[in-house]
Amino acid sequence: MQKIPVTRDGKKGSEILIINSDEAVKIESVRNKEFIIHTKDGKYYWNASLEAFEEWLYEEGFRLIDQTNLVNMNHVSEYDLKKGTVYFGRSTDPDTKSASAARIHREHIVNVMEMLRRVNRKNMGAKQTAETDELLRTIMEQATDDRFARSYAMIHAIYEKKKAEKRLEESEQRYKSLFENNPEPICSFDMDGHVLSLNPAMERMTGYTSAELLHKSIDHLIVPGHINRWQFHFGKTLQGDTQHYEICFLGKNGQAVELSAINVPIVVNGEIAGAYMIGKDITESKRAEEMLIKSEKLSIVGQLAAGVAHEIRNPLTSLRGFVQLLDSKVSGFKTYFDIMLDELDRINFIVSEFLVIAKPQSVSYQPKQIGPILHNTVALLNSQAIMNNVQIIMKLDEDLLPINCDENQIKQVFINILNNSIDSMPEGGDIIIQAKKYDDRHIVVRCIDKGCGIPEDRIPRLGEPFYTTKEKGTGLGLMVSFKIIENHRGQMRIESELNKGTTVDIVFPIAE
């Protein structure tokens, strides 16, 4: 847009004003190098040669040249073919300015008005069709006057420019929509691996905002063991190879996210300028995969349990019968026979609990005090503890509210946990058992030992069938224990530090 220096009266020494070229509706030639510039609401005087402004008026593409007038066709709203007059507003309005078009070929005026109307529709974002393109080309081909042809060509060039700009804008909007609204995390990098852009899904996955990641490396987001993997695949991408791989990210909250990633090179002017990483969160599918494997193991355990239980119960029945027979025949040893019968019943109970995996059985839940259950369990294991130079110390709060439980199942859980603690201390030591209020609706039983501990990477797998840290263990004890606590609507948490010991917390809901 050009600036035009003008005066109000055309006299030398008058105040010079500046108006924009697009405000002019027509430029009227008074005499050589003297012109009146009309706007919709005024007129101004300008001294210059026609050649001085003809070129840039053409370049703006919206002027129609007459021998005495330059008409800004952008402002023409009506054209009276009979009178040969163009209007810069409503022809019925007495204040509307007009210009004589008698010297201008009327077909040219109609053509220019139509071409500008199409161009302005493009400016307003209206969708254009092949019909418009064909019409503009036809008008240009029919032009016989060089001045008119030049005017048409200029308008057509602007139209094509606007169309190209619109296509580019639409393409950018489609890309932006794909990038911004994509549910999968997307990130772009420069050649040095610094973040150029990331979409909202990437922000949600990592917990970091764009401001926190832009122009920085993402090495701190990748788990240490996967850094080399990331660098390898990123380097391959910069060589032009699309990469498919899996990688683990660390969110801002410390949570690990498994990602299936695709790296594709960014090519600009035929050269690689960076890389896109498109990810898919597969954390849940990985967990589902692990659960499927665990379920398959449980299925196998269940099948084994039925057979093993049957084989064990047969000799147990014989042993119990002979103990009862001896009890009736031999006097003076009743206490020992009673203990043997109790222990045989406990073995039978344990086998029954083992069968729960294969075939869930109805369990009798009753309100029970946790203290007596713990005392009875410790009494059973005291002899084993003493043989291993282990002392079990109990610290139970008084007035603990009862829990709703199956006493035998809870005993089995405590037996498994205490056995593990005893086994973890081959040199002996103390095991501390605490029972106290957890909150208004729960109590917690805590078992603390000073044994060998468990490596941190193994803790998440505790409770899986056949997964054990013991040399001769089966992994079934903790599996059954987790299942029992889950059925009691409780939680069991294990914390451990290698060579320092293990703490097991079991949280029970208080009986209603």
Short mmCIF file of C-alpha atoms in Angstrom, two decimals:
data_model
loop_
_atom_site.label_atom_id
_atom_site.label_comp_id
_atom_site.label_asym_id
_atom_site.label_seq_id
_atom_site.Cartn_x
_atom_site.Cartn_y
_atom_site.Cartn_z
CA MET A 1 0.00 0.00 0.00
CA GLN A 2 1.44 3.34 -1.13
CA LYS A 3 1.41 6.69 0.66
CA ILE A 4 0.34 9.73 -1.40
CA PRO A 5 1.37 13.29 -0.38
CA VAL A 6 -1.55 15.65 -1.10
CA THR A 7 -2.89 19.15 -0.28
CA ARG A 8 -6.38 20.43 0.33
CA ASP A 9 -6.30 23.21 -2.31
CA GLY A 10 -3.46 22.35 -4.67
CA LYS A 11 -1.60 25.63 -3.97
CA LYS A 12 2.10 25.78 -3.39
CA GLY A 13 3.06 26.13 0.25
CA SER A 14 -0.16 24.48 1.48
CA GLU A 15 -0.02 21.91 4.24
CA ILE A 16 0.92 18.49 2.95
CA LEU A 17 -1.26 15.58 4.03
CA ILE A 18 -0.65 11.83 3.60
CA ILE A 19 -3.37 9.45 2.43
CA ASN A 20 -3.25 5.74 1.66
CA SER A 21 -3.60 4.69 -1.96
CA ASP A 22 -6.41 2.26 -1.15
CA GLU A 23 -8.52 5.19 0.15
CA ALA A 24 -8.65 6.69 -3.36
CA VAL A 25 -11.76 5.89 -5.39
CA LYS A 26 -10.60 7.76 -8.50
CA ILE A 27 -7.80 10.01 -9.65
CA GLU A 28 -8.97 12.78 -11.99
CA SER A 29 -6.57 14.47 -14.41
CA VAL A 30 -6.97 18.29 -14.32
CA ARG A 31 -4.04 19.23 -16.51
CA ASN A 32 -0.56 17.94 -17.16
CA LYS A 33 0.96 16.77 -13.86
CA GLU A 34 -2.00 18.05 -11.85
CA PHE A 35 -4.54 15.59 -10.44
CA ILE A 36 -7.47 15.53 -8.05
CA ILE A 37 -7.57 12.47 -5.81
CA HIS A 38 -11.10 11.61 -4.74
CA THR A 39 -11.87 9.57 -1.65
CA LYS A 40 -15.37 8.57 -0.62
CA ASP A 41 -15.68 11.58 1.67
CA GLY A 42 -13.35 14.18 0.19
CA LYS A 43 -10.96 15.32 -2.50
CA TYR A 44 -7.29 16.30 -2.52
CA TYR A 45 -4.78 17.76 -4.95
CA TRP A 46 -1.66 16.10 -6.14
CA ASN A 47 1.09 17.25 -8.50
CA ALA A 48 3.01 14.51 -10.30
CA SER A 49 3.43 12.93 -13.70
CA LEU A 50 1.19 10.04 -14.68
CA GLU A 51 4.25 7.85 -15.16
CA ALA A 52 5.31 8.53 -11.57
CA PHE A 53 2.43 6.57 -10.10
CA GLU A 54 1.10 4.50 -12.99
CA GLU A 55 3.40 1.56 -12.27
CA TRP A 56 2.59 1.10 -8.60
CA LEU A 57 -1.10 1.61 -9.25
CA TYR A 58 -0.86 -1.29 -11.66
CA GLU A 59 1.10 -3.35 -9.16
CA GLU A 60 -1.71 -3.02 -6.68
CA GLY A 61 -3.74 -4.57 -9.43
CA PHE A 62 -7.04 -2.82 -8.85
CA ARG A 63 -6.98 0.29 -11.09
CA LEU A 64 -8.65 0.83 -14.43
CA ILE A 65 -7.00 3.37 -16.71
CA ASP A 66 -8.92 5.97 -18.72
CA GLN A 67 -7.38 8.86 -20.61
CA THR A 68 -8.58 11.29 -17.92
CA ASN A 69 -9.31 9.09 -14.92
CA LEU A 70 -7.78 6.35 -12.85
CA VAL A 71 -10.64 4.46 -11.21
CA ASN A 72 -10.15 2.26 -8.15
CA MET A 73 -12.32 -0.65 -9.12
CA ASN A 74 -12.12 -2.06 -5.60
CA HIS A 75 -14.52 0.65 -4.50
CA VAL A 76 -16.91 0.36 -7.45
CA SER A 77 -20.22 -1.01 -6.16
CA GLU A 78 -22.45 -0.41 -9.22
CA TYR A 79 -22.06 0.14 -12.94
CA ASP A 80 -24.74 1.75 -15.12
CA LEU A 81 -24.25 0.41 -18.64
CA LYS A 82 -26.65 2.93 -20.23
CA LYS A 83 -25.10 6.00 -18.60
CA GLY A 84 -21.56 4.65 -18.72
CA THR A 85 -21.10 5.54 -15.05
CA VAL A 86 -19.46 3.66 -12.17
CA TYR A 87 -20.56 4.37 -8.59
CA PHE A 88 -18.57 4.12 -5.36
CA GLY A 89 -21.62 3.40 -3.22
CA ARG A 90 -25.40 3.29 -3.83
CA SER A 91 -26.38 5.05 -7.04
CA THR A 92 -29.57 6.25 -5.31
CA ASP A 93 -27.60 8.06 -2.63
CA PRO A 94 -27.05 11.74 -3.66
CA ASP A 95 -23.73 11.83 -1.76
CA THR A 96 -22.32 8.84 -3.62
CA LYS A 97 -19.37 9.66 -5.84
CA SER A 98 -19.23 8.45 -9.40
CA ALA A 99 -16.95 8.48 -12.40
CA SER A 100 -17.67 8.67 -16.09
CA ALA A 101 -16.88 5.47 -17.86
CA ALA A 102 -17.81 6.69 -21.34
CA ARG A 103 -14.25 6.43 -22.57
CA ILE A 104 -13.73 2.98 -21.07
CA HIS A 105 -14.72 -0.15 -22.87
CA ARG A 106 -17.73 -1.37 -20.96
CA GLU A 107 -16.87 -5.05 -21.39
CA HIS A 108 -13.59 -4.28 -19.72
CA ILE A 109 -15.37 -2.75 -16.74
CA VAL A 110 -17.66 -5.75 -16.42
CA ASN A 111 -14.72 -8.12 -16.71
CA VAL A 112 -12.67 -6.27 -14.10
CA MET A 113 -15.63 -6.09 -11.70
CA GLU A 114 -16.19 -9.83 -12.08
CA MET A 115 -12.50 -10.66 -11.69
CA LEU A 116 -12.20 -8.49 -8.58
CA ARG A 117 -15.35 -10.00 -7.15
CA ARG A 118 -13.78 -13.47 -7.52
CA VAL A 119 -10.50 -12.29 -6.00
CA ASN A 120 -12.27 -10.66 -3.08
CA ARG A 121 -14.18 -13.86 -2.46
CA LYS A 122 -10.83 -15.58 -2.23
CA ASN A 123 -9.68 -12.92 0.25
CA MET A 124 -12.76 -13.58 2.37
CA GLY A 125 -11.97 -17.29 2.44
CA ALA A 126 -14.76 -18.40 0.09
CA LYS A 127 -14.15 -21.70 -1.64
CA GLN A 128 -13.22 -21.29 -5.31
CA THR A 129 -13.94 -23.76 -8.07
CA ALA A 130 -12.39 -24.75 -11.37
CA GLU A 131 -15.15 -22.66 -12.97
CA THR A 132 -13.60 -19.50 -11.50
CA ASP A 133 -10.15 -20.41 -12.80
CA GLU A 134 -11.56 -21.07 -16.26
CA LEU A 135 -13.52 -17.79 -16.29
CA LEU A 136 -10.45 -15.73 -15.38
CA ARG A 137 -8.33 -17.43 -18.02
CA THR A 138 -11.03 -16.87 -20.65
CA ILE A 139 -11.20 -13.14 -19.84
CA MET A 140 -7.45 -12.82 -20.18
CA GLU A 141 -7.37 -14.64 -23.52
CA GLN A 142 -10.10 -12.38 -24.97
CA ALA A 143 -8.30 -9.13 -24.10
CA THR A 144 -7.22 -7.25 -27.24
CA ASP A 145 -6.10 -4.00 -25.65
CA ASP A 146 -2.62 -4.22 -24.07
CA ARG A 147 -3.65 -1.93 -21.24
CA PHE A 148 -6.64 -4.12 -20.44
CA ALA A 149 -4.65 -7.33 -20.81
CA ARG A 150 -2.09 -6.00 -18.38
CA SER A 151 -4.80 -5.11 -15.87
CA TYR A 152 -6.35 -8.57 -16.24
CA ALA A 153 -2.99 -10.25 -15.85
CA MET A 154 -2.26 -8.31 -12.68
CA ILE A 155 -5.61 -9.25 -11.13
CA HIS A 156 -5.17 -12.86 -12.21
CA ALA A 157 -1.68 -12.94 -10.68
CA ILE A 158 -3.05 -11.66 -7.38
CA TYR A 159 -5.82 -14.25 -7.55
CA GLU A 160 -3.30 -17.05 -8.10
CA LYS A 161 -1.17 -15.70 -5.27
CA LYS A 162 -4.17 -15.61 -2.94
CA LYS A 163 -5.14 -19.12 -4.00
CA ALA A 164 -1.65 -20.42 -3.31
CA GLU A 165 -1.61 -18.64 0.06
CA LYS A 166 -4.98 -20.16 0.88
CA ARG A 167 -3.77 -23.65 -0.04
CA LEU A 168 -0.70 -23.15 2.10
CA GLU A 169 -2.81 -21.87 4.96
CA GLU A 170 -5.20 -24.82 4.69
CA SER A 171 -2.28 -27.23 4.51
CA GLU A 172 -0.75 -25.66 7.62
CA GLN A 173 -4.11 -25.83 9.41
CA ARG A 174 -4.53 -29.50 8.49
CA TYR A 175 -1.01 -30.25 9.69
CA LYS A 176 -1.59 -28.26 12.88
CA SER A 177 -4.88 -30.05 13.49
CA LEU A 178 -3.23 -33.44 12.94
CA PHE A 179 -0.36 -32.44 15.23
CA GLU A 180 -2.33 -30.71 17.99
CA ASN A 181 -5.34 -33.04 18.15
CA ASN A 182 -3.50 -36.33 17.68
CA PRO A 183 -4.13 -38.55 20.72
CA GLU A 184 -0.65 -40.04 20.38
CA PRO A 185 2.41 -38.10 21.64
CA ILE A 186 4.38 -36.41 18.83
CA CYS A 187 7.64 -34.52 19.14
CA SER A 188 10.03 -32.98 16.61
CA PHE A 189 13.78 -32.58 17.06
CA ASP A 190 16.59 -30.68 15.39
CA MET A 191 19.81 -32.32 14.28
CA ASP A 192 21.26 -32.06 17.81
CA GLY A 193 18.30 -33.85 19.38
CA HIS A 194 16.77 -30.73 20.88
CA VAL A 195 12.99 -30.43 20.99
CA LEU A 196 11.51 -28.15 18.33
CA SER A 197 7.84 -28.82 19.02
CA LEU A 198 5.57 -31.19 20.93
CA ASN A 199 1.84 -31.73 20.96
CA PRO A 200 -0.55 -31.69 23.96
CA ALA A 201 -0.55 -35.51 24.09
CA MET A 202 3.23 -35.42 24.67
CA GLU A 203 2.70 -32.86 27.45
CA ARG A 204 0.07 -35.07 29.08
CA MET A 205 2.23 -38.18 28.84
CA THR A 206 5.38 -36.59 30.30
CA GLY A 207 3.76 -34.10 32.65
CA TYR A 208 6.06 -31.37 31.28
CA THR A 209 4.85 -28.24 29.48
CA SER A 210 6.18 -27.09 26.11
CA ALA A 211 8.09 -24.28 27.83
CA GLU A 212 9.93 -26.84 29.98
CA LEU A 213 11.02 -29.00 27.03
CA LEU A 214 11.46 -26.72 24.00
CA HIS A 215 15.05 -26.37 22.74
CA LYS A 216 16.26 -28.95 25.26
CA SER A 217 17.37 -32.57 25.09
CA ILE A 218 14.96 -35.26 26.31
CA ASP A 219 17.70 -37.47 27.77
CA HIS A 220 16.37 -36.75 31.26
CA LEU A 221 12.97 -38.20 30.22
CA ILE A 222 14.40 -41.57 29.24
CA VAL A 223 15.18 -44.30 31.77
CA PRO A 224 18.97 -44.64 32.07
CA GLY A 225 19.01 -48.14 30.58
CA HIS A 226 17.34 -46.89 27.37
CA ILE A 227 19.55 -43.85 26.63
CA ASN A 228 21.81 -45.79 24.27
CA ARG A 229 18.77 -47.22 22.48
CA TRP A 230 17.34 -43.72 21.95
CA GLN A 231 20.64 -42.33 20.66
CA PHE A 232 21.12 -45.28 18.29
CA HIS A 233 17.66 -44.98 16.69
CA PHE A 234 17.84 -41.17 16.56
CA GLY A 235 21.18 -41.40 14.76
CA LYS A 236 19.72 -43.89 12.27
CA THR A 237 16.79 -41.53 11.63
CA LEU A 238 19.18 -38.67 10.80
CA GLN A 239 20.71 -40.99 8.19
CA GLY A 240 17.30 -41.19 6.51
CA ASP A 241 16.01 -44.48 7.94
CA THR A 242 12.58 -44.74 9.56
CA GLN A 243 12.96 -46.44 12.93
CA HIS A 244 10.51 -48.61 14.93
CA TYR A 245 11.42 -49.40 18.54
CA GLU A 246 10.17 -49.49 22.13
CA ILE A 247 11.45 -47.16 24.83
CA CYS A 248 10.59 -46.29 28.42
CA PHE A 249 9.99 -42.66 29.41
CA LEU A 250 9.96 -41.18 32.90
CA GLY A 251 7.17 -38.70 33.58
CA LYS A 252 7.57 -35.64 35.74
CA ASN A 253 5.91 -37.56 38.58
CA GLY A 254 8.49 -40.34 38.32
CA GLN A 255 6.08 -42.84 36.74
CA ALA A 256 7.51 -44.95 33.91
CA VAL A 257 5.65 -45.02 30.58
CA GLU A 258 6.29 -47.73 27.98
CA LEU A 259 6.24 -46.24 24.50
CA SER A 260 6.16 -47.84 21.06
CA ALA A 261 7.91 -45.20 18.96
CA ILE A 262 8.38 -44.44 15.27
CA ASN A 263 11.10 -42.02 14.18
CA VAL A 264 10.85 -40.43 10.73
CA PRO A 265 13.31 -37.92 9.24
CA ILE A 266 12.27 -34.29 8.61
CA VAL A 267 13.34 -33.37 5.07
CA VAL A 268 13.63 -29.68 4.06
CA ASN A 269 14.80 -28.70 0.58
CA GLY A 270 16.00 -32.23 -0.05
CA GLU A 271 18.12 -32.37 3.11
CA ILE A 272 17.43 -33.95 6.51
CA ALA A 273 16.85 -31.20 9.06
CA GLY A 274 15.74 -33.24 12.07
CA ALA A 275 13.36 -36.01 13.10
CA TYR A 276 9.82 -36.63 14.21
CA MET A 277 9.09 -39.09 16.99
CA ILE A 278 5.54 -40.47 17.01
CA GLY A 279 4.75 -42.58 20.04
CA LYS A 280 2.03 -44.87 21.33
CA ASP A 281 1.57 -45.51 25.04
CA ILE A 282 1.70 -49.28 25.49
CA THR A 283 2.02 -49.29 29.28
CA GLU A 284 -1.42 -50.79 29.80
CA SER A 285 -1.02 -53.34 27.02
CA LYS A 286 2.30 -54.41 28.56
CA ARG A 287 0.59 -54.84 31.91
CA ALA A 288 -2.21 -56.78 30.27
CA GLU A 289 0.42 -59.00 28.63
CA GLU A 290 2.06 -59.65 32.00
CA MET A 291 -1.33 -60.37 33.58
CA LEU A 292 -2.07 -62.84 30.79
CA ILE A 293 1.19 -64.66 31.50
CA LYS A 294 0.45 -64.61 35.24
CA SER A 295 -3.07 -65.93 34.62
CA GLU A 296 -1.64 -68.76 32.55
CA LYS A 297 0.71 -69.61 35.41
CA LEU A 298 -2.18 -69.55 37.85
CA SER A 299 -4.12 -71.87 35.59
CA ILE A 300 -1.24 -74.35 35.61
CA VAL A 301 -0.87 -74.00 39.38
CA GLY A 302 -4.57 -74.68 39.77
CA GLN A 303 -4.35 -77.86 37.76
CA LEU A 304 -1.35 -79.01 39.77
CA ALA A 305 -3.01 -78.07 43.05
CA ALA A 306 -5.94 -80.42 42.54
CA GLY A 307 -3.65 -83.39 41.88
CA VAL A 308 -1.16 -82.61 44.66
CA ALA A 309 -3.91 -82.02 47.22
CA HIS A 310 -5.46 -85.37 46.41
CA GLU A 311 -2.11 -87.17 46.78
CA ILE A 312 -1.36 -85.47 50.12
CA ARG A 313 -4.80 -85.94 51.66
CA ASN A 314 -4.74 -89.73 51.29
CA PRO A 315 -1.66 -90.30 53.51
CA LEU A 316 -2.87 -87.56 55.88
CA THR A 317 -6.08 -89.48 56.47
CA SER A 318 -4.09 -92.61 57.31
CA LEU A 319 -1.73 -90.73 59.65
CA ARG A 320 -4.60 -89.07 61.48
CA GLY A 321 -6.37 -92.41 61.94
CA PHE A 322 -3.29 -94.10 63.39
CA VAL A 323 -2.63 -91.14 65.75
CA GLN A 324 -6.19 -91.40 67.03
CA LEU A 325 -5.75 -95.18 67.44
CA LEU A 326 -2.50 -94.72 69.40
CA ASP A 327 -4.16 -92.04 71.52
CA SER A 328 -6.82 -94.55 72.57
CA LYS A 329 -4.27 -97.31 73.26
CA VAL A 330 -1.40 -95.43 74.93
CA SER A 331 -1.84 -93.39 78.09
CA GLY A 332 0.29 -90.54 79.42
CA PHE A 333 0.96 -88.90 76.02
CA LYS A 334 -2.41 -87.30 75.31
CA THR A 335 -0.92 -83.77 75.07
CA TYR A 336 1.50 -84.88 72.35
CA PHE A 337 -1.19 -86.77 70.47
CA ASP A 338 -3.42 -83.66 70.56
CA ILE A 339 -0.59 -81.54 69.19
CA MET A 340 0.02 -84.09 66.40
CA LEU A 341 -3.67 -84.12 65.53
CA ASP A 342 -3.75 -80.30 65.46
CA GLU A 343 -0.72 -80.19 63.20
CA LEU A 344 -2.18 -82.82 60.87
CA ASP A 345 -5.40 -80.77 60.72
CA ARG A 346 -3.33 -77.69 59.91
CA ILE A 347 -1.58 -79.52 57.07
CA ASN A 348 -4.94 -80.61 55.78
CA PHE A 349 -6.14 -77.00 56.02
CA ILE A 350 -3.10 -75.75 54.13
CA VAL A 351 -3.78 -78.25 51.37
CA SER A 352 -7.39 -77.05 51.29
CA GLU A 353 -6.20 -73.46 50.93
CA PHE A 354 -3.93 -74.56 48.12
CA LEU A 355 -7.04 -75.85 46.36
CA VAL A 356 -8.57 -72.36 46.44
CA ILE A 357 -6.41 -71.58 43.41
CA ALA A 358 -8.00 -74.40 41.45
CA LYS A 359 -11.51 -74.11 42.84
CA PRO A 360 -12.57 -71.18 45.04
CA GLN A 361 -14.37 -72.33 48.17
CA SER A 362 -16.78 -70.54 50.47
CA VAL A 363 -14.98 -68.89 53.38
CA SER A 364 -16.45 -67.98 56.75
CA TYR A 365 -15.70 -64.36 57.61
CA GLN A 366 -16.24 -63.39 61.24
CA PRO A 367 -15.15 -60.45 63.41
CA LYS A 368 -11.89 -61.49 65.08
CA GLN A 369 -9.28 -59.77 67.22
CA ILE A 370 -5.92 -59.67 65.47
CA GLY A 371 -3.93 -60.11 68.73
CA PRO A 372 -4.92 -63.72 69.53
CA ILE A 373 -4.41 -64.74 65.88
CA LEU A 374 -0.85 -63.37 65.97
CA HIS A 375 -0.10 -65.00 69.35
CA ASN A 376 -1.29 -68.40 68.11
CA THR A 377 0.75 -68.08 64.91
CA VAL A 378 3.93 -67.12 66.78
CA ALA A 379 3.40 -70.02 69.18
CA LEU A 380 3.40 -72.43 66.25
CA LEU A 381 6.63 -71.00 64.83
CA ASN A 382 8.55 -70.36 68.05
CA SER A 383 10.34 -73.70 67.98
CA GLN A 384 11.48 -73.14 64.39
CA ALA A 385 12.61 -69.62 65.26
CA ILE A 386 14.62 -70.80 68.27
CA MET A 387 16.35 -73.45 66.16
CA ASN A 388 17.46 -70.66 63.77
CA ASN A 389 18.58 -68.37 66.62
CA VAL A 390 15.73 -65.97 65.83
CA GLN A 391 13.62 -64.16 68.43
CA ILE A 392 10.12 -62.99 67.55
CA ILE A 393 9.20 -59.79 69.43
CA MET A 394 5.54 -58.72 69.48
CA LYS A 395 4.44 -55.10 70.00
CA LEU A 396 0.65 -55.03 69.80
CA ASP A 397 -1.44 -51.99 70.66
CA GLU A 398 -4.29 -52.58 73.04
CA ASP A 399 -7.94 -51.97 72.24
CA LEU A 400 -7.54 -52.65 68.53
CA LEU A 401 -10.90 -53.06 66.84
CA PRO A 402 -11.66 -56.48 65.32
CA ILE A 403 -11.31 -57.28 61.63
CA ASN A 404 -13.70 -59.31 59.51
CA CYS A 405 -11.70 -62.37 58.47
CA ASP A 406 -11.32 -66.10 58.11
CA GLU A 407 -8.96 -66.87 61.00
CA ASN A 408 -7.29 -69.88 59.40
CA GLN A 409 -6.51 -67.99 56.19
CA ILE A 410 -5.01 -65.05 58.09
CA LYS A 411 -2.88 -67.46 60.13
CA GLN A 412 -1.61 -68.93 56.88
CA VAL A 413 -0.56 -65.47 55.67
CA PHE A 414 1.34 -64.74 58.90
CA ILE A 415 3.01 -68.18 58.79
CA ASN A 416 4.24 -67.53 55.23
CA ILE A 417 5.58 -64.07 56.12
CA LEU A 418 7.31 -65.22 59.33
CA ASN A 419 8.82 -68.23 57.56
CA ASN A 420 10.28 -65.89 54.92
CA SER A 421 11.71 -63.61 57.63
CA ILE A 422 13.29 -66.53 59.49
CA ASP A 423 14.80 -67.89 56.28
CA SER A 424 16.25 -64.44 55.44
CA MET A 425 18.33 -64.41 58.67
CA PRO A 426 20.68 -67.43 58.59
CA GLU A 427 22.82 -65.80 61.30
CA GLY A 428 19.80 -65.20 63.53
CA GLY A 429 18.38 -61.94 64.85
CA ASP A 430 15.12 -60.28 65.85
CA ILE A 431 11.81 -60.19 64.05
CA ILE A 432 9.47 -57.45 65.24
CA ILE A 433 5.72 -57.79 64.79
CA GLN A 434 3.62 -54.67 65.32
CA ALA A 435 -0.14 -54.25 65.23
CA LYS A 436 -1.59 -50.76 65.49
CA LYS A 437 -4.23 -48.38 64.21
CA TYR A 438 -3.62 -47.30 60.60
CA ASP A 439 -6.47 -44.80 60.28
CA ASP A 440 -10.09 -44.51 61.40
CA ARG A 441 -11.13 -47.44 59.21
CA HIS A 442 -8.07 -49.69 59.10
CA ILE A 443 -5.44 -51.39 61.23
CA VAL A 444 -1.98 -52.44 60.09
CA VAL A 445 0.15 -55.46 60.97
CA ARG A 446 3.84 -54.86 60.31
CA CYS A 447 6.58 -57.50 60.22
CA ILE A 448 10.16 -56.16 60.34
CA ASP A 449 13.27 -58.31 59.95
CA LYS A 450 16.98 -57.54 59.61
CA GLY A 451 17.65 -60.21 57.03
CA CYS A 452 19.40 -60.26 53.66
CA GLY A 453 16.74 -58.13 51.97
CA ILE A 454 15.39 -58.27 48.41
CA PRO A 455 16.84 -56.51 45.33
CA GLU A 456 14.68 -53.55 44.32
CA ASP A 457 14.07 -54.81 40.79
CA ARG A 458 12.60 -58.07 42.14
CA ILE A 459 10.03 -56.56 44.50
CA PRO A 460 7.39 -55.83 41.79
CA ARG A 461 7.37 -59.52 40.81
CA LEU A 462 6.81 -60.88 44.32
CA GLY A 463 3.55 -62.79 44.41
CA GLU A 464 3.91 -64.33 40.98
CA PRO A 465 3.65 -68.12 41.00
CA PHE A 466 7.03 -69.87 40.97
CA TYR A 467 8.88 -66.57 41.33
CA THR A 468 11.01 -66.67 44.49
CA THR A 469 14.21 -65.21 45.90
CA LYS A 470 14.90 -68.38 47.88
CA GLU A 471 17.21 -71.05 46.58
CA LYS A 472 14.68 -73.84 47.28
CA GLY A 473 11.47 -71.80 47.29
CA THR A 474 8.46 -72.25 45.03
CA GLY A 475 7.01 -68.74 45.10
CA LEU A 476 3.58 -70.11 46.01
CA GLY A 477 3.53 -68.87 49.61
CA LEU A 478 3.43 -65.18 48.78
CA MET A 479 1.12 -65.79 45.85
CA VAL A 480 -1.44 -67.43 48.16
CA SER A 481 -0.89 -64.71 50.78
CA PHE A 482 -1.54 -61.90 48.31
CA LYS A 483 -4.70 -63.68 47.17
CA ILE A 484 -5.97 -64.11 50.74
CA ILE A 485 -5.36 -60.46 51.67
CA GLU A 486 -7.03 -59.33 48.46
CA ASN A 487 -10.10 -61.43 49.31
CA HIS A 488 -10.17 -59.74 52.73
CA ARG A 489 -10.27 -56.34 51.00
CA GLY A 490 -6.87 -55.52 52.45
CA GLN A 491 -3.49 -54.54 51.05
CA MET A 492 -0.05 -56.06 51.43
CA ARG A 493 3.01 -53.93 50.73
CA ILE A 494 6.64 -55.07 50.81
CA GLU A 495 9.60 -52.71 51.23
CA SER A 496 13.13 -54.03 51.31
CA GLU A 497 16.73 -52.95 51.10
CA LEU A 498 19.50 -55.34 50.19
CA ASN A 499 21.54 -56.51 53.22
CA LYS A 500 19.46 -54.33 55.58
CA GLY A 501 16.13 -56.11 55.89
CA THR A 502 12.51 -56.27 54.82
CA THR A 503 9.30 -54.69 56.08
CA VAL A 504 5.91 -56.19 55.24
CA ASP A 505 2.78 -54.11 55.92
CA ILE A 506 -0.65 -55.73 55.87
CA VAL A 507 -3.56 -53.30 56.10
CA PHE A 508 -6.95 -54.70 57.14
CA PRO A 509 -10.29 -52.92 57.11
CA ILE A 510 -11.97 -52.77 60.52
CA ALA A 511 -15.09 -54.91 60.85
CA GLU A 512 -18.27 -52.90 60.41
#
